[in-house]
Structures are given as structure tokens and as C-alpha cells.
C-alpha positions as a Python dict, from the first residue, in 0.01 Angstrom:
ca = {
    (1, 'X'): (0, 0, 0),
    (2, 'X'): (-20, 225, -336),
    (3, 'X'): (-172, 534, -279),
    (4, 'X'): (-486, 536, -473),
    (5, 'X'): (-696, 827, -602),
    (6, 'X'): (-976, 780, -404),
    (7, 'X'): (-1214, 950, -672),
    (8, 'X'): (-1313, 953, -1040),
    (9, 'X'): (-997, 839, -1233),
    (10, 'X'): (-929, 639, -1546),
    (11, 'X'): (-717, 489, -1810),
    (12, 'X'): (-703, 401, -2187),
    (13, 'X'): (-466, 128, -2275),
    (14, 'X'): (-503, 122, -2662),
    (15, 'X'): (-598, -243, -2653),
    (16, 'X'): (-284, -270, -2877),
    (17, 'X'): (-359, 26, -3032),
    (18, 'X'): (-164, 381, -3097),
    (19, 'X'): (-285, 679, -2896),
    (20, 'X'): (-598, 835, -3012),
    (21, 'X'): (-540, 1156, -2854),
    (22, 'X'): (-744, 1344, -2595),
    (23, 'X'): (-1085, 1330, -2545),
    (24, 'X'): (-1153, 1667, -2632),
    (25, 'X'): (-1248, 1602, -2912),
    (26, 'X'): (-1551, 1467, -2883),
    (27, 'X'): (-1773, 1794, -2870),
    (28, 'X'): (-2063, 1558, -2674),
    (29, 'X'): (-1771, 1428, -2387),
    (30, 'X'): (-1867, 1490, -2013),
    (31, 'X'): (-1505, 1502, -1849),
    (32, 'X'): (-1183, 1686, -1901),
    (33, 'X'): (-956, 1664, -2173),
    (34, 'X'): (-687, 1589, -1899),
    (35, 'X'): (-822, 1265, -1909),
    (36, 'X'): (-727, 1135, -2253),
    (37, 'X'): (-539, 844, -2390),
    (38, 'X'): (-179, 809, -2317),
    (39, 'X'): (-211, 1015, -1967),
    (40, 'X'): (-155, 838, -1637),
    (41, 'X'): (-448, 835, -1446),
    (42, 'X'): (-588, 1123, -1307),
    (43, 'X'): (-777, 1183, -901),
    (44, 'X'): (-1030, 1488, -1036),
    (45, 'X'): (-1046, 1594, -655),
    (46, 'X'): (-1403, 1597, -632),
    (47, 'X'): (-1454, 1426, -283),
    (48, 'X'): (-1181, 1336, -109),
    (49, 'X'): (-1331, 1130, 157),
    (50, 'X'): (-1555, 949, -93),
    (51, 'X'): (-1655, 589, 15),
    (52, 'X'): (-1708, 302, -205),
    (53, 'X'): (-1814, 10, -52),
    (54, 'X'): (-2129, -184, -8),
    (55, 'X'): (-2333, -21, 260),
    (56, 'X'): (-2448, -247, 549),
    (57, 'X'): (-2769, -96, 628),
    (58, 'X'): (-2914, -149, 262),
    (59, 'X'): (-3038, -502, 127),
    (60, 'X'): (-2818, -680, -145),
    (61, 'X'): (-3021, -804, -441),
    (62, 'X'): (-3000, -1080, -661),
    (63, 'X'): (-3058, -1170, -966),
    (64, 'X'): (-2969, -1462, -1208),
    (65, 'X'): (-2822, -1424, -1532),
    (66, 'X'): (-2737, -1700, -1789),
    (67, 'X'): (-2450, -1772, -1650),
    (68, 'X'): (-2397, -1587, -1339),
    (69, 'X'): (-2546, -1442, -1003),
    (70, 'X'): (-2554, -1069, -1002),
    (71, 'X'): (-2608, -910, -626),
    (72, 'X'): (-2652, -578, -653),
    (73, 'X'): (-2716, -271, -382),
    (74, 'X'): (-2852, 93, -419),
    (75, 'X'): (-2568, 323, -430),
    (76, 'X'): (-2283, 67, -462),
    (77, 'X'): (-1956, 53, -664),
    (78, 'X'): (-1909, -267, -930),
    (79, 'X'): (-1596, -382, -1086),
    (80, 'X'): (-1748, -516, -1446),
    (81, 'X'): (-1605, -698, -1697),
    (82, 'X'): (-1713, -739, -2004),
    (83, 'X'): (-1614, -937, -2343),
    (84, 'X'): (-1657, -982, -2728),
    (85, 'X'): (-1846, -1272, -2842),
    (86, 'X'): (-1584, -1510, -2952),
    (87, 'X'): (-1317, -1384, -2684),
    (88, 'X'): (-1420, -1734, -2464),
    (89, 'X'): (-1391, -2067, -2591),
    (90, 'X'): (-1715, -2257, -2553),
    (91, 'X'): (-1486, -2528, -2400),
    (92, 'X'): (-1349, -2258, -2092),
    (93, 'X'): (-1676, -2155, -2062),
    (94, 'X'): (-1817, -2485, -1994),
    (95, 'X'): (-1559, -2590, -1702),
    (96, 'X'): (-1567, -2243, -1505),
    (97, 'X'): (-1978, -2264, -1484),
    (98, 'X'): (-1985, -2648, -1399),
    (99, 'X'): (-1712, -2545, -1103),
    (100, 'X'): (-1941, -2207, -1025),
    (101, 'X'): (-2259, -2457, -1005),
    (102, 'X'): (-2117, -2662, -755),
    (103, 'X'): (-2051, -2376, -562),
    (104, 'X'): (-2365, -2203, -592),
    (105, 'X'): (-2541, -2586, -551),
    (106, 'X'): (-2404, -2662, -244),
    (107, 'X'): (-2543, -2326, -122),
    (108, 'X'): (-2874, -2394, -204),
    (109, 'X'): (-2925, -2735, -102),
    (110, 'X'): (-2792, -2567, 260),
    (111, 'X'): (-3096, -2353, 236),
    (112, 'X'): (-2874, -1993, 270),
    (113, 'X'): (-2711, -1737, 21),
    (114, 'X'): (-2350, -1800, -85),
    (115, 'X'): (-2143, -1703, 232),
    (116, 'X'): (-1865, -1437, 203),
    (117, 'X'): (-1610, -1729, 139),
    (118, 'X'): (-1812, -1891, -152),
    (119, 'X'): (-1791, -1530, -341),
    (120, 'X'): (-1485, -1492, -336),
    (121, 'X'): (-1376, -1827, -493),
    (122, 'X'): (-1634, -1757, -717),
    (123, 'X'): (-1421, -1452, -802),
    (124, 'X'): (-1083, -1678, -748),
    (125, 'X'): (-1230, -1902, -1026),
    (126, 'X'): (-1323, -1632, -1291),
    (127, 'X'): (-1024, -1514, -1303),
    (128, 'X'): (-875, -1855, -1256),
    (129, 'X'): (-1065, -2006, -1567),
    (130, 'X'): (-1178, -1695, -1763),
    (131, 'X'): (-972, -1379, -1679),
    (132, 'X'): (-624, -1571, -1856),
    (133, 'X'): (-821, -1691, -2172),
    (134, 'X'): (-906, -1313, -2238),
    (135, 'X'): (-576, -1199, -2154),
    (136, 'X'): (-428, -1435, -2393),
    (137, 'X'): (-600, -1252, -2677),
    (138, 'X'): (-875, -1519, -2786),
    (139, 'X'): (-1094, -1426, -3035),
    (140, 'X'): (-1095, -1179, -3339),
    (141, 'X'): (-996, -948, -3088),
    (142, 'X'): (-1183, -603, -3233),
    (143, 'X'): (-1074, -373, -2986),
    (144, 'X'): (-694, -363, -3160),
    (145, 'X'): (-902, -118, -3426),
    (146, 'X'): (-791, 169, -3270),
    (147, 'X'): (-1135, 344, -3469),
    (148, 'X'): (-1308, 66, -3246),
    (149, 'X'): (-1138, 97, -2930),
    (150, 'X'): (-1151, 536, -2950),
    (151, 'X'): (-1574, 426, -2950),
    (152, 'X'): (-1576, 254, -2653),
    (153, 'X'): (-1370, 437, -2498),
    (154, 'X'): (-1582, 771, -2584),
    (155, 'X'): (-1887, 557, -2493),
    (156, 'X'): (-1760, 468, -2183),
    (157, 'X'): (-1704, 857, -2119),
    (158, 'X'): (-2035, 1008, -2270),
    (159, 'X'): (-2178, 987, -1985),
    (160, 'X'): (-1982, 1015, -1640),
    (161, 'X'): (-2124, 1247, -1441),
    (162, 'X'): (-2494, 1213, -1485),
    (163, 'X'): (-2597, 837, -1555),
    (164, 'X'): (-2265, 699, -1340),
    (165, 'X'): (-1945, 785, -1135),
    (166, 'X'): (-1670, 649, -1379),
    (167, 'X'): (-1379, 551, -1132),
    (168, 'X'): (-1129, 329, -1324),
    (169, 'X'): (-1117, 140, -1662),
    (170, 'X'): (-903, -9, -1962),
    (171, 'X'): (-984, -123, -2321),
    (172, 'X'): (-832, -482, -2379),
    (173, 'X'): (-798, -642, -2699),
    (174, 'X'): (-1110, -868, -2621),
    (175, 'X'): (-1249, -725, -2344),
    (176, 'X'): (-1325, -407, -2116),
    (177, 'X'): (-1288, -397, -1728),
    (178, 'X'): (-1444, -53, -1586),
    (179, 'X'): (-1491, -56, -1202),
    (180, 'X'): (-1827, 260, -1196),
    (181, 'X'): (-2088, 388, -979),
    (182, 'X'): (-2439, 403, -1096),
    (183, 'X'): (-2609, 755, -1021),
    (184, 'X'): (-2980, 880, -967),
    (185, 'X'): (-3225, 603, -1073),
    (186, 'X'): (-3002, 435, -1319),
    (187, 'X'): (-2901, 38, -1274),
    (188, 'X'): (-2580, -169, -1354),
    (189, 'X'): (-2786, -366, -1582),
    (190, 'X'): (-2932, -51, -1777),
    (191, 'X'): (-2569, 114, -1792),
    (192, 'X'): (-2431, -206, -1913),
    (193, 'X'): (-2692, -207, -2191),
    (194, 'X'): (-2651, 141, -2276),
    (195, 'X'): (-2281, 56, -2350),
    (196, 'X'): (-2317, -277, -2535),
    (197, 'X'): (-2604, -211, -2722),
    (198, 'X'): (-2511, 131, -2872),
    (199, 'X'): (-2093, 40, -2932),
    (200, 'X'): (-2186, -288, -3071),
    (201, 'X'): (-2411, -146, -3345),
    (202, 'X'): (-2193, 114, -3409),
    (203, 'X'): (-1900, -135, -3419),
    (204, 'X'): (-2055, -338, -3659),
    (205, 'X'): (-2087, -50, -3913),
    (206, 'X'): (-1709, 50, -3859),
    (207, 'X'): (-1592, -277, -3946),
    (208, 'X'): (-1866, -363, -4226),
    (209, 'X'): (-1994, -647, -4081),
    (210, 'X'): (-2348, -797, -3865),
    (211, 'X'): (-2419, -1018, -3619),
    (212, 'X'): (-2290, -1096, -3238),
    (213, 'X'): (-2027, -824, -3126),
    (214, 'X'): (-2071, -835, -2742),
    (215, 'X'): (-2065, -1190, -2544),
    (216, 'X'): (-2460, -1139, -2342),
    (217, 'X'): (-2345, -1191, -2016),
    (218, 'X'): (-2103, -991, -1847),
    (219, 'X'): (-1942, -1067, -1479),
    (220, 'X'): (-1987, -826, -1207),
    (221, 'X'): (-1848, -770, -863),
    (222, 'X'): (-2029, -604, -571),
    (223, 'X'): (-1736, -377, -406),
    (224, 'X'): (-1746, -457, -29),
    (225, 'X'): (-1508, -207, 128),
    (226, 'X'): (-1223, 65, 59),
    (227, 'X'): (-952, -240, 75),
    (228, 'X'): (-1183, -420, -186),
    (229, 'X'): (-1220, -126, -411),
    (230, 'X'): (-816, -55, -412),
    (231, 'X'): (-801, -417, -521),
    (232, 'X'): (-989, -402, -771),
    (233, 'X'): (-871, -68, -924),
    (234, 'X'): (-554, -204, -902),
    (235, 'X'): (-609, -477, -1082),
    (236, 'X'): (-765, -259, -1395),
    (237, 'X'): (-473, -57, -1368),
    (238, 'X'): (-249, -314, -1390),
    (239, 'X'): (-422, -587, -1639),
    (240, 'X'): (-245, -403, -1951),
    (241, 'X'): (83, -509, -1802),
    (242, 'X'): (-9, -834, -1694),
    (243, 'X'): (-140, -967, -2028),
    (244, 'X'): (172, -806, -2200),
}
């Protein structure tokens, strides 16, 4: 087992891109400049025995997006990914939601919720179907800028600490994983649409063009339990490698 910083750590991996130096200089940034680009990921310390999985005693929500089921719970850790318009064929797309549906159908014609076992090949095929198009660099792949990346990577930053509990993330050619902890009353949804809406419009103007910039959905995972969240940190950590 890896020993994993059990609090508050992160990671830019330049999506291709040089260095962009340390985040210190962003007079509006939240978090250390220890925490810049090009550093190996940092444990701030904060809370040692900090717990991050789903808690049993609360309900688990759900809600349906256009593609995909989103269970959410107050107080809970989510690994998120999230991906640039073009970055999926239409084609990929199709296959892993016809596979998903027969998942989620079968579910529903049992009258119950997807059991524990139907989630996770629901996970198995995400990364099965979608997970390897993005890592093979599909798309017009924005996020090699290195003027686009720095932005989400300072959005992603601006505000850890108050709105969420930034624990792990990397900047991908085509996509962004970032496994975070909503705080107070803010929501995955409303974090996820602080982030898109505000780095896609600012993305746009960098690059001198309009239109889509974000794909509208984005795929979420409830973290369970501590072996769940070490997975899924790990895998963050270790996607830059993996796509090569």
C-alpha cells in the first residue's frame, strides 16, 4: 500500500505543457506557494485523521443528468472528471451509455437502486469506454496551451479553503480529474459550474474563439471509504503516466 497524504494535496501535470511556475503568483490564490507546478504533491498537515468516505448515517441522493446518475451525500468526497467538448467521439459516447442503460434498466425494472456491484461496473465501464479515448488525446485538446492550462489550474485553486476541500487533481490535455470536498452550503453541481462556466469563458477569449469549450456533463464518483479514496487519488496521481 502507498502511503497517501491523507489531507489536502495536489498536482499540476502541464497537460503537455512547460511549468508555469508557482502559484504565488496569483495575488487572489487561497493555498501556499509550496503547492505549485512542477512540485510533488504536498500533505498540508491540517487533519491528520481526516475521513473521507460516504457517511452511513446520511441519505445518498440522486439525481439524473443527460447522461449519467449523480448520487450525492452531505459532507462527502467526489472523484470528478471532467472534459472538453470534442474530447469524446459521438460514436464512444453512444456505446458506453447504451451499456450504462442496460445496467441502470435492469435496476429499475427490479424495482431497487443500482446495488453496490452495478456501480462499480458502471465505473469499470467509464473508464473502460471513455477514460482511454481521453487519454489518447481526442479532440483539439486546449489544455496543451500552457496560458489555458495555468487558468484552470488557478481556477481550480481560487477557492480551496472556503467553497471546497481540494484533495488531489491533474490538468490533462482534454480533460481534468480533481477528487474535492464541498464545504459549508456549497454543492458538487454548483462547484462544478463555478469552474466550467467561468474557465470556459475566459478560455474562449485566450484563444480568440466562441462557442462549446466544456462537454455539459461531467462523471462523478461518490467516495465510499478510505480504501476507495486512496484508489482514486491514486489513480489522479498516476493518469499523467499512464496516458504517456
Amino acid at each position: 500500500m502507498i502511503d497517501l497524504p491523507r489531507r489536502a494535496f495536489c498536482l499540476y501535470v502541464g497537460s503537455g505543457a512547460p511549468p508555469i511556475g508557482t502559484h504565488g503568483q496569483d495575488a487572489h490564490a487561497t493555498t501556499p506557494s509550496s503547492r505549485g507546478t512542477g512540485v510533488p504533491p504536498v500533505a498540508h498537515g491540517q487533519d491528520a485523521h481526516a475521513t473521507h468516505g460516504a457517511n452511513p448515517y446520511l441519505p445518498v441522493q440522486r439525481r439524473q443528468g443527460a447522461y449519467l446518475p449523480h448520487w450525492t451525500q452531505e459532507g462527502a468526497t467526489y472523484a470528478v472528471s471532467f472534459r472538453l467538448f470534442d474530447a469524446l467521439p459521438a460514436r464512444i459516447l453512444g456505446q458506453w451509455v447504451a451499456e450504462r442503460d442496460n445496467i441502470v434498466k435492469t435496476a429499475r425494472q427490479m424495482g431497487r437502486e443500482l446495488s453496490d456491484s452495478e456501480r462499480e461496473r458502471l465505473e469499470h465501464l467509464y473508464s473502460e469506454k471513455v477514460e482511454q479515448w481521453l487519454d489518447a488525446g481526442h479532440g483539439c485538446c486546449f489544455l496543451r496551451d500552457p496560458r489555458v492550462a495555468e487558468l484552470v489550474t488557478k481556477a481550480l485553486l481560487f477557492f480551496d479553503g472556503q467553497r471546497y476541500e481540494l484533495l488531489a487533481w491533474c490538468v490533462m490535455p482534454n480533460h481534468v480529474h480533481v477528487v474535492f470536498r464541498p464545504l459549508a452550503a456549497w454543492t458538487l453541481a454548483q462547484v462544478l459550474h463555478s469552474w466550467k462556466s467561468y474557465t470556459s469563458k475566459q478560455a474562449n477569449a485566450i484563444l480568440g474563439r466562441s462557442g462549446e469549450f466544456w462537454q455539459d456533463e461531467y462523471y462523478d464518483h461518490l467516495i465510499r471509504n478510505e480504501a476507495d479514496f486512496e484508489r482514486q487519488v491514486r489513480y489522479v496521481l498516476e493518469n499523467p503516466a499512464k496516458a504517456g
